[in-house]
Short mmCIF file of C-alpha atoms in Angstrom, two decimals:
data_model
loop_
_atom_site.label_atom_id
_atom_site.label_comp_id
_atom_site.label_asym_id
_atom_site.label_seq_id
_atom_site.Cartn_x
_atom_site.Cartn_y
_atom_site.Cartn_z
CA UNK D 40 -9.16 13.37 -11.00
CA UNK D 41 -6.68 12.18 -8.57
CA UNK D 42 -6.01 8.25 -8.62
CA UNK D 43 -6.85 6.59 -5.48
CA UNK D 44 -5.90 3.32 -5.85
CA UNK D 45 -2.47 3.56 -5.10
CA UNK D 46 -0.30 1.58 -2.25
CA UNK D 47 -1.03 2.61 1.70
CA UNK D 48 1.80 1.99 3.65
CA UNK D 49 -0.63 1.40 7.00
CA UNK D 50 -4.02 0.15 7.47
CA UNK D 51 -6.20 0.71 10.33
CA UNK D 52 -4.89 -2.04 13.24
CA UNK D 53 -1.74 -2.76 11.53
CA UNK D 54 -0.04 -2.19 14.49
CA UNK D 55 -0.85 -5.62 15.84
CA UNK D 56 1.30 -6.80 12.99
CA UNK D 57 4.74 -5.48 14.87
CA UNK D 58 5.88 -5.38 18.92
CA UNK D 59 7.03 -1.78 18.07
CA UNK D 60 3.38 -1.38 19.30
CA UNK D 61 3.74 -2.40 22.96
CA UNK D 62 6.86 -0.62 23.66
CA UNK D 63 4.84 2.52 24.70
CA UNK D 64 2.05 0.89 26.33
CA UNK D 65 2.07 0.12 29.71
CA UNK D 66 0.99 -3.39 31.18
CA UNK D 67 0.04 -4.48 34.62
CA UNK D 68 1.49 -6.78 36.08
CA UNK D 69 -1.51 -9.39 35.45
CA UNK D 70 -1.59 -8.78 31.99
CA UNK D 71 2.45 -9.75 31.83
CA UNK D 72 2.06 -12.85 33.85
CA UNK D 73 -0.69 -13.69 31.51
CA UNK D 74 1.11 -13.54 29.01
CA UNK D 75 4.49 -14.48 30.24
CA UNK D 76 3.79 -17.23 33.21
CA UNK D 77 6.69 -18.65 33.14
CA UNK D 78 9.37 -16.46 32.56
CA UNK D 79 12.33 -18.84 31.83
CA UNK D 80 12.99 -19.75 28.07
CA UNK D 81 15.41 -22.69 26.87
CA UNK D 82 17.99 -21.03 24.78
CA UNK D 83 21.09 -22.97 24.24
CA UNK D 84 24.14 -21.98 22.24
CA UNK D 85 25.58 -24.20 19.78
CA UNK D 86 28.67 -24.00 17.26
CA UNK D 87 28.89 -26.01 13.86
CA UNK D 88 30.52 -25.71 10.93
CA UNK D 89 29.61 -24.00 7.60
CA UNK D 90 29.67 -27.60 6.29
CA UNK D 91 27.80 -29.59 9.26
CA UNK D 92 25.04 -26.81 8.35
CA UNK D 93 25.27 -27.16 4.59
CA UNK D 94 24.59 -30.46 5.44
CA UNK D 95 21.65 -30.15 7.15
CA UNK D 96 20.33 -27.83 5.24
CA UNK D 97 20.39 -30.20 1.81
CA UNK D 98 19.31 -33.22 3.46
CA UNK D 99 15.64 -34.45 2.81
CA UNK D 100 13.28 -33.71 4.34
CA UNK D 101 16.28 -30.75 5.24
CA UNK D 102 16.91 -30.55 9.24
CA UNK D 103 17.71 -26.29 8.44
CA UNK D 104 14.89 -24.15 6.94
CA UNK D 105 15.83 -20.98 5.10
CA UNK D 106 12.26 -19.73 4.06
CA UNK D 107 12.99 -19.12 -0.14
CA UNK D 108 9.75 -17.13 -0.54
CA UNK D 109 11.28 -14.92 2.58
CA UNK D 110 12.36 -11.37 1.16
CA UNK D 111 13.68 -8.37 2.93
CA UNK D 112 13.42 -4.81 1.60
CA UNK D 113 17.14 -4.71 1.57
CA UNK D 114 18.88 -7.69 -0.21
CA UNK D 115 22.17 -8.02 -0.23
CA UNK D 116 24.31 -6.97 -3.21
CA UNK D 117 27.44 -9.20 -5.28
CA UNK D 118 29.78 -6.78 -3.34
CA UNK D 119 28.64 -7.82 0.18
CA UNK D 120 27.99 -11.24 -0.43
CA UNK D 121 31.93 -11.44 -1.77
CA UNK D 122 32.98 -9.60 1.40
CA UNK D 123 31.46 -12.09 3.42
CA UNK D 124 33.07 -15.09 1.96
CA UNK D 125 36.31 -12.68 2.03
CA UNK D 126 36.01 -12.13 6.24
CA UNK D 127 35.39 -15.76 6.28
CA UNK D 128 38.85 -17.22 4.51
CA UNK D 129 40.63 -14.31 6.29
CA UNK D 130 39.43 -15.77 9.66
CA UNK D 131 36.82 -13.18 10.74
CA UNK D 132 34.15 -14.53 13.52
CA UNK D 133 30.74 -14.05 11.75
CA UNK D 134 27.76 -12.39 14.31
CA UNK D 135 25.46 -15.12 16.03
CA UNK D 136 22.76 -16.43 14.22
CA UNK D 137 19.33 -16.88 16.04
CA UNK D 138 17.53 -19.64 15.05
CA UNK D 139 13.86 -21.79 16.37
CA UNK D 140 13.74 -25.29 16.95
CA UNK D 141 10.40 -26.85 16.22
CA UNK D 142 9.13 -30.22 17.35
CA UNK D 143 11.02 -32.70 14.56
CA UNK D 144 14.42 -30.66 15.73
CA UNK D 145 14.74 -29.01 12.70
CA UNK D 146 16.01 -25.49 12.77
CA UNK D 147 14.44 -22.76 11.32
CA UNK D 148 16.51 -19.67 10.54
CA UNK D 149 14.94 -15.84 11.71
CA UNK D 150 18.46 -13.52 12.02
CA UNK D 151 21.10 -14.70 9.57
CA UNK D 152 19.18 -15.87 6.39
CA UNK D 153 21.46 -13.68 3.94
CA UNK D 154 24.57 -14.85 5.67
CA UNK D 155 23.38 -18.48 5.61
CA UNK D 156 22.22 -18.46 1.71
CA UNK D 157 25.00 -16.43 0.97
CA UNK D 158 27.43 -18.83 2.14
CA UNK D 159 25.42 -22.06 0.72
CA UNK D 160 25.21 -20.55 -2.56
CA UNK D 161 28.87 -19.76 -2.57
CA UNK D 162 29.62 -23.46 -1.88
CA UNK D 163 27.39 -24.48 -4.92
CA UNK D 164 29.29 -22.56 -7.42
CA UNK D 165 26.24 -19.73 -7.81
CA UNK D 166 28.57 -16.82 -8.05
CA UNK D 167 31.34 -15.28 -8.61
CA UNK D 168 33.72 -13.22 -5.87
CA UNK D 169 33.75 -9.49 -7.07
CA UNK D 170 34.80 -6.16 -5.89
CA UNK D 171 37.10 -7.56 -3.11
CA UNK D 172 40.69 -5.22 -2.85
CA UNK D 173 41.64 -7.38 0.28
CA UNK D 174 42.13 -10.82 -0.92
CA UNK D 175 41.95 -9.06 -4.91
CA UNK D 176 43.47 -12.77 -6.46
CA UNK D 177 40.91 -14.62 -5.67
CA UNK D 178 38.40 -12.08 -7.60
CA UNK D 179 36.01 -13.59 -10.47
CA UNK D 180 36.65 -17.04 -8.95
CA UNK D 181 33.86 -19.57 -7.52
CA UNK D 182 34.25 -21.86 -4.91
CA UNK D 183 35.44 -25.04 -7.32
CA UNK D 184 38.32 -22.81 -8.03
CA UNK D 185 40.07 -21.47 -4.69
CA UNK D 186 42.84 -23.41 -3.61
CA UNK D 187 42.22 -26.58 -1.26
CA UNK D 188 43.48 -24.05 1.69
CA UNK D 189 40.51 -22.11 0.80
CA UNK D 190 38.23 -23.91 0.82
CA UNK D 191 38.93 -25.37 4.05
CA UNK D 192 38.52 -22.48 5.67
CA UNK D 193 35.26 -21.70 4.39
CA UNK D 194 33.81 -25.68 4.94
CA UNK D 195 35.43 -25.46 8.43
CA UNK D 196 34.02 -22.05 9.18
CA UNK D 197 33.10 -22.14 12.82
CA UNK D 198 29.22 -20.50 13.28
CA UNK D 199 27.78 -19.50 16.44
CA UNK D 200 23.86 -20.18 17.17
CA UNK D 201 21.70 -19.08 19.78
CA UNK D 202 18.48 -21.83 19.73
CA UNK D 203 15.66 -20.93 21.61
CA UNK D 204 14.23 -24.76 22.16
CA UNK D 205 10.85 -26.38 21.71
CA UNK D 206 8.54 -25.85 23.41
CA UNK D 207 8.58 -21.85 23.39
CA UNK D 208 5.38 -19.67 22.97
CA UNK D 209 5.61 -17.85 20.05
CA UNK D 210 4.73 -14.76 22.01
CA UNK D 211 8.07 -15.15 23.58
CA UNK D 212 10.07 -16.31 20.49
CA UNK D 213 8.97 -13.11 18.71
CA UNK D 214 9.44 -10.80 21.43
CA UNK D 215 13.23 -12.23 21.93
CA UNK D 216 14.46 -12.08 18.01
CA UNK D 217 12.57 -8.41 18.61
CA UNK D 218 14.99 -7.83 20.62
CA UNK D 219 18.16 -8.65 19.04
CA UNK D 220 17.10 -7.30 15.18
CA UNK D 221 16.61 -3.35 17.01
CA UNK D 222 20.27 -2.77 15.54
CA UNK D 223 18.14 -3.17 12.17
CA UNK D 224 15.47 -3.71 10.10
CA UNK D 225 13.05 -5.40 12.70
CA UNK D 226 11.07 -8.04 11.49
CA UNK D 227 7.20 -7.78 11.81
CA UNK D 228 5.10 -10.59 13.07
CA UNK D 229 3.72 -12.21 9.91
CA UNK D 230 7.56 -12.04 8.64
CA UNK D 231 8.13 -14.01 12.11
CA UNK D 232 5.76 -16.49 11.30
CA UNK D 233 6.37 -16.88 7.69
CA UNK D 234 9.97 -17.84 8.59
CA UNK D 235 9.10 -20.34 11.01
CA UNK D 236 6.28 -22.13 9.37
CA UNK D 237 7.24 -22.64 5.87
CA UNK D 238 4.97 -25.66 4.37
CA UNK D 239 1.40 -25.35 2.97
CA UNK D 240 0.34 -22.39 4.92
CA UNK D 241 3.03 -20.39 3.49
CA UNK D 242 2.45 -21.26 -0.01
CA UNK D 243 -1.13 -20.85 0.23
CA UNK D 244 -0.91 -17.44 1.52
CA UNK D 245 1.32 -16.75 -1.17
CA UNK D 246 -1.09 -17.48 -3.42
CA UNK D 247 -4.42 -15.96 -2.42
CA UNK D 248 -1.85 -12.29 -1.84
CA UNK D 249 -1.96 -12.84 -5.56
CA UNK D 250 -5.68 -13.18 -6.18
CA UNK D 251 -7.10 -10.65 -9.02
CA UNK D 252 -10.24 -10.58 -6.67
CA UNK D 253 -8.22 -9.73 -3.39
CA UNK D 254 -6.33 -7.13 -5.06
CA UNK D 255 -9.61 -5.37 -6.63
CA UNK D 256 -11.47 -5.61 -3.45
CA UNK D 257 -8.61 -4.08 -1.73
CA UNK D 258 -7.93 -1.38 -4.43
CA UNK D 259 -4.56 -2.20 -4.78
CA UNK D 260 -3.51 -0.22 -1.63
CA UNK D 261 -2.50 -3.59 0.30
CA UNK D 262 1.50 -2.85 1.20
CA UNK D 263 3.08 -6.30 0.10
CA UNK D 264 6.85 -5.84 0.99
CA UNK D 265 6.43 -6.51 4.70
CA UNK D 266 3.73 -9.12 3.90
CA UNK D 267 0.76 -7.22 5.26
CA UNK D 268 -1.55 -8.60 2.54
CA UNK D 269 -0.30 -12.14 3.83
CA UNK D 270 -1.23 -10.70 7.33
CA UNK D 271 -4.51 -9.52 6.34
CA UNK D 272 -5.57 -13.06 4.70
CA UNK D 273 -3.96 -15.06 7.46
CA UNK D 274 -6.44 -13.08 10.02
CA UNK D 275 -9.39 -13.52 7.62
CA UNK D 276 -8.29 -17.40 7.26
CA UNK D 277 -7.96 -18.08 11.32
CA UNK D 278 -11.48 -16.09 12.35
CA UNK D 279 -13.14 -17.96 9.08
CA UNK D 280 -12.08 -21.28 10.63
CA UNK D 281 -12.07 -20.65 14.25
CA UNK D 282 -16.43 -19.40 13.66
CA UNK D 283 -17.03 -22.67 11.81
CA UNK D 284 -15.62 -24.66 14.56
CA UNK D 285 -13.03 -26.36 12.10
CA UNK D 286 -9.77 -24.98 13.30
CA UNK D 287 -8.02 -27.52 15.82
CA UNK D 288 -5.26 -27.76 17.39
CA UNK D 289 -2.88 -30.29 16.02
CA UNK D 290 -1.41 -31.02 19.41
CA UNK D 291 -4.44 -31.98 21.36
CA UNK D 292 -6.57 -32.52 18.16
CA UNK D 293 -9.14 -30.48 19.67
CA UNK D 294 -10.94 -27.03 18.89
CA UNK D 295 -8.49 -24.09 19.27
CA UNK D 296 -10.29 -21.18 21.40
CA UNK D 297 -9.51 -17.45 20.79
CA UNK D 298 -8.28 -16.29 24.20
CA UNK D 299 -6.76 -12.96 23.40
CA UNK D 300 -3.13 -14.00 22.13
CA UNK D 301 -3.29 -13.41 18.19
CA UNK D 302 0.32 -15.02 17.81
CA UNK D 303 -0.33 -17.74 19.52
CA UNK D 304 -3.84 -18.03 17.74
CA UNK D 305 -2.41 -17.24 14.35
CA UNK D 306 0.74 -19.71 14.88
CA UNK D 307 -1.59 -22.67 15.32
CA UNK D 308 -3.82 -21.65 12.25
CA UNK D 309 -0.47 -21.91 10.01
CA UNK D 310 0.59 -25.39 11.90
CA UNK D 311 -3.16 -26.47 11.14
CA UNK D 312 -2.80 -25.60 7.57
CA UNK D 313 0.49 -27.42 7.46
CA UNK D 314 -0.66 -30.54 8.69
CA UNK D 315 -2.39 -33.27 6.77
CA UNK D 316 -5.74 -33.09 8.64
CA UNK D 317 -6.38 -29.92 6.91
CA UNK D 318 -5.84 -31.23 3.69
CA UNK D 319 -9.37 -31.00 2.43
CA UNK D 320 -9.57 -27.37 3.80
CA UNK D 321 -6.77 -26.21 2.44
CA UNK D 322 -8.28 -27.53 -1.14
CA UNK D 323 -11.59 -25.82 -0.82
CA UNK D 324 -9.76 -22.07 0.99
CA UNK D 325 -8.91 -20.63 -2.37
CA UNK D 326 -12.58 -21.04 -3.51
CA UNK D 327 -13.96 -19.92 -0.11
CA UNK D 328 -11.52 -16.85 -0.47
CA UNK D 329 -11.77 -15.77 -3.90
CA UNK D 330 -15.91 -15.81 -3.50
CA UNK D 331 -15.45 -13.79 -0.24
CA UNK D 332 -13.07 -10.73 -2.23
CA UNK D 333 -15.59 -11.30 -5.64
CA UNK D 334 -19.08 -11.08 -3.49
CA UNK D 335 -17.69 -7.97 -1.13
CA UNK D 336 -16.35 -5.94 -4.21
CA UNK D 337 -20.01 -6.77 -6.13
CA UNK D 338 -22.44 -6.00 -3.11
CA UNK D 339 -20.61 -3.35 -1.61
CA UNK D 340 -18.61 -1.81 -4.02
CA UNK D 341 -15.39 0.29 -3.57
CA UNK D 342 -13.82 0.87 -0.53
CA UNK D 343 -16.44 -1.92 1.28
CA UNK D 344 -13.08 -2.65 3.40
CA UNK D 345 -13.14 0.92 4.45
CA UNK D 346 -14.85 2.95 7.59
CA UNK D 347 -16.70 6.30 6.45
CA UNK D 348 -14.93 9.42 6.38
CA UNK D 349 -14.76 10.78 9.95
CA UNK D 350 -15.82 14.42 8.24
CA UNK D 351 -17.75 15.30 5.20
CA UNK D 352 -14.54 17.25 3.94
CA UNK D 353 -11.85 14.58 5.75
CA UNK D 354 -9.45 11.96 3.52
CA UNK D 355 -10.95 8.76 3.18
CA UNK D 356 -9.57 6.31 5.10
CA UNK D 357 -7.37 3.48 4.96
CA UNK D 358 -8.35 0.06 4.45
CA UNK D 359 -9.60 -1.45 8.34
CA UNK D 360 -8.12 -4.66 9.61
CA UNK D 361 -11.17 -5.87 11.75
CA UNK D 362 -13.65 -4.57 9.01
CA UNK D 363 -11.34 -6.70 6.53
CA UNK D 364 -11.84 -9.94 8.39
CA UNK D 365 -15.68 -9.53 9.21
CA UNK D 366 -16.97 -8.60 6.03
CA UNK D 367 -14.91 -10.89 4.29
CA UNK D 368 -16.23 -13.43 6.58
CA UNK D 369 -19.85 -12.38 6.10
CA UNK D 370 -19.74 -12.84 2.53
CA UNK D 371 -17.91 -16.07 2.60
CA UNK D 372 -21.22 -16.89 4.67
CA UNK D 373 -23.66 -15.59 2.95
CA UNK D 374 -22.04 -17.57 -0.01
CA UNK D 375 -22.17 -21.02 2.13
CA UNK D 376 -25.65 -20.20 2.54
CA UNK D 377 -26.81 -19.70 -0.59
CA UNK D 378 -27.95 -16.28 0.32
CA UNK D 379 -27.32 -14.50 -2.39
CA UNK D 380 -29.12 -13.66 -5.18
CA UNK D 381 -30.72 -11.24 -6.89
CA UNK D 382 -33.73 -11.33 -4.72
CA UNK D 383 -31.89 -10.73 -1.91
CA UNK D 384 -28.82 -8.61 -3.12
CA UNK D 385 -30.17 -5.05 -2.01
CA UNK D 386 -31.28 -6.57 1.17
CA UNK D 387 -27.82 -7.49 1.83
CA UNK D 388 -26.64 -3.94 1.20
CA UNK D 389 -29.41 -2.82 3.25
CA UNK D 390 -27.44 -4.89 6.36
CA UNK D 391 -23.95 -4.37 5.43
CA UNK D 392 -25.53 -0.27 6.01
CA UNK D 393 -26.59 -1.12 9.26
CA UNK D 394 -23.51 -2.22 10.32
CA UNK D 395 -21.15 0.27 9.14
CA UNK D 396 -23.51 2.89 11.26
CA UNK D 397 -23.91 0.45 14.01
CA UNK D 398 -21.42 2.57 17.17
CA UNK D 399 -21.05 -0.35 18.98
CA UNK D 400 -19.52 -2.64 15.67
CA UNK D 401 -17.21 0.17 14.89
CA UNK D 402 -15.95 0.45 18.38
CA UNK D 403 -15.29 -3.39 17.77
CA UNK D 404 -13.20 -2.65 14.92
CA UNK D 405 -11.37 0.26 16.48
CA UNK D 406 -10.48 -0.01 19.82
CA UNK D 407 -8.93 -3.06 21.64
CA UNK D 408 -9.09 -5.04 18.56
CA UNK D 409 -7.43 -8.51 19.67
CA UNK D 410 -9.12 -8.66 22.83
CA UNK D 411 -11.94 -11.86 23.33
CA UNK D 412 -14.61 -9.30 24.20
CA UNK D 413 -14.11 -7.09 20.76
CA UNK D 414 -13.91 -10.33 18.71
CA UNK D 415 -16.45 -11.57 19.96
CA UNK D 416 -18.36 -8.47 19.85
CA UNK D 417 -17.95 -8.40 15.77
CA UNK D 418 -18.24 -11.84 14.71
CA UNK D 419 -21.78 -11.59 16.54
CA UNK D 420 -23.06 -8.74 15.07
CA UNK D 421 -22.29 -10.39 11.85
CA UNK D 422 -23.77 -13.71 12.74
CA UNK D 423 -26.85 -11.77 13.52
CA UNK D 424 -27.28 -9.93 10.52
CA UNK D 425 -26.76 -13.19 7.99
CA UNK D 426 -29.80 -14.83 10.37
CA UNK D 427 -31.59 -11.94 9.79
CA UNK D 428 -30.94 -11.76 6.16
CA UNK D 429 -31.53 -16.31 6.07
CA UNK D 430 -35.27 -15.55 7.44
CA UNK D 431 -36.01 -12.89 5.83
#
């Protein structure tokens, strides 16, 4: 019998996880100034040494972020991490570096990570030069053993940085570093945001994208490299919060409202979970979670994440974004509730039925899938079928 439970690369909606997306869709004009109404961004560019940003980065709290959970699918090797300390004491400009500036002026690195750790690591004696044919006599030696000369040159390396300033919608921010990565491996959204809000919402994502339950309920098909799980429980997270009126803005301390920007809507759900007032959320999330994955895999069994088959004969489907987030959401509920049990099990089946043949539910899941009106749309039909399932 042929095993499915084995990684998907995609999921259905996973293309609101990258800008790739939008570069073949066309926009009106309203729907860019909505987006973009202002269209000037503060980007200033700064020079400091390799030493001035050592120093930041090891003071603490540290004033620059490189994200140590962050991992690329291509990391460099001893080889290229020797080369670049090479180019550097032979006098070789390094590429800019783009960095964000948050609110506390710290900066948080998004292009230039390897080059940054590489070099900081070097500094602290955590390897060895290798490999190099250039400079050959300074091969097998760490950075307490180069000659005073060299390591001048290395602590008085000059580094360029492009800063795009607080405040800057995310929206923006993402669609600029979009920009300049195209020569490469272009980082996806949730990469974006895991870079630039390291703190508790990092870690806790971390750590439910390691949950038994998650992983079952999923089948194990969840693509992890380019953090789509993380994506997929960040959604699940926000729309959880955002229903039960306790997601707020940290700015304004008021209730954050879903008004068709995901970034922006996502980016305040991880600076809510990395501020104290979520603290007693943020305890009681990995509960809320791991009884949402448990109760979906029990009631609805395998592939409850899943849409049916679009033909008798036709490959199942991947695992659906939207469906992800609302039935994971109804069960959390139903759990809240203290609606199920075994009196009431098969009606909830009976429901969750209803719903998956429901045309107007699926539409929500399929087409459109960030807008208010689909959102909105889903959440409701899910609201209704927990009353219905509370008075029966």
């Amino acid at each position: 019998m042929k095993n499915e439970n084995k990684i998907e690369e995609n999921f259905e909606g996973e293309e609101t996880l990258s800008l790739e997306a939008r570069e073949n869709k066309e926009t009106t004009d309203e729907e860019n100034e909505e987006v973009y109404p202002d269209a000037e961004v503060n980007i200033s560019r700064e020079s400091f040494s390799a030493f001035q940003l050592k120093r930041k980065h090891d003071q603490k709290p540290p004033m620059l972020k490189l994200d140590p959970d962050f991992q690329r699918e291509f990391l460099w090797n001893e080889k290229q991490k020797s080369e670049l300390i090479e180019s550097i004491i032979m006098g070789i400009p390094l590429p800019l570096i783009y960095v964000k500036e948050d609110e506390n002026g710290v900066f948080i690195i998004v292009d230039g990570r390897q080059r940054l750790t590489t070099l900081f690591d070097f500094m602290n004696d955590k390897f060895s030069l290798k490999s190099l044919r250039m400079l050959y006599d300074i091969n097998r030696k760490k950075f307490s053993g180069l000659t005073q000369k060299q390591k001048n040159r290395i602590e008085e390396c000059q580094l360029s940085l492009h800063v795009i300033k607080n405040p800057t919608k995310d929206r923006v921010t993402f669609d600029l570093f979009d920009r300049v990565n195209r020569g490469g491996t272009r980082l996806n959204n949730q990469e974006m945001r895991n870079a630039l809000y390291q703190g508790n919402a990092t870690k806790l994502l971390k750590e439910l994208s390691a949950s038994k339950n998650f992983k079952k309920a999923t089948e194990n098909s969840i693509y992890t490299k380019r953090m789509k799980d993380r994506y997929l429980i960040l959604r699940f997270i926000a729309f959880y919060l955002w229903r039960n009126k306790k997601l707020l803005d940290v700015i304004t301390d008021e209730q954050v409202e879903y008004k068709s920007d995901i970034e922006d809507f996502l980016s305040k759900t991880m600076l809510f979970l990395n501020n104290d007032i979520s603290e007693d959320i943020i305890k009681k999330l990995p509960n809320i979670f791991e009884d949402a994955m448990k109760n979906s895999f029990k009631l609805f069994g395998k592939g409850c994440f899943r849409l049916p088959k679009k033909s008798q004969q036709g490959p199942r489907r991947p695992i659906n974004m939207a469906l992800f987030e609302t039935i994971s959401y109804f069960s959390a509920e139903l759990k809240n509730n203290q609606l199920i049990d075994i009196n009431k099990n098969n009606l909830i089946k009976k429901k969750y039925k209803e719903l998956i043949r429901d045309e107007e539910y699926v539409f929500a899941l399929t087409h459109s899938v960030d807008s208010n009106i689909r959102i909105e749309e889903r959440f409701k039909k899910i609201e209704d079928k927990i009353e219905e399932i509370s008075n029966a």
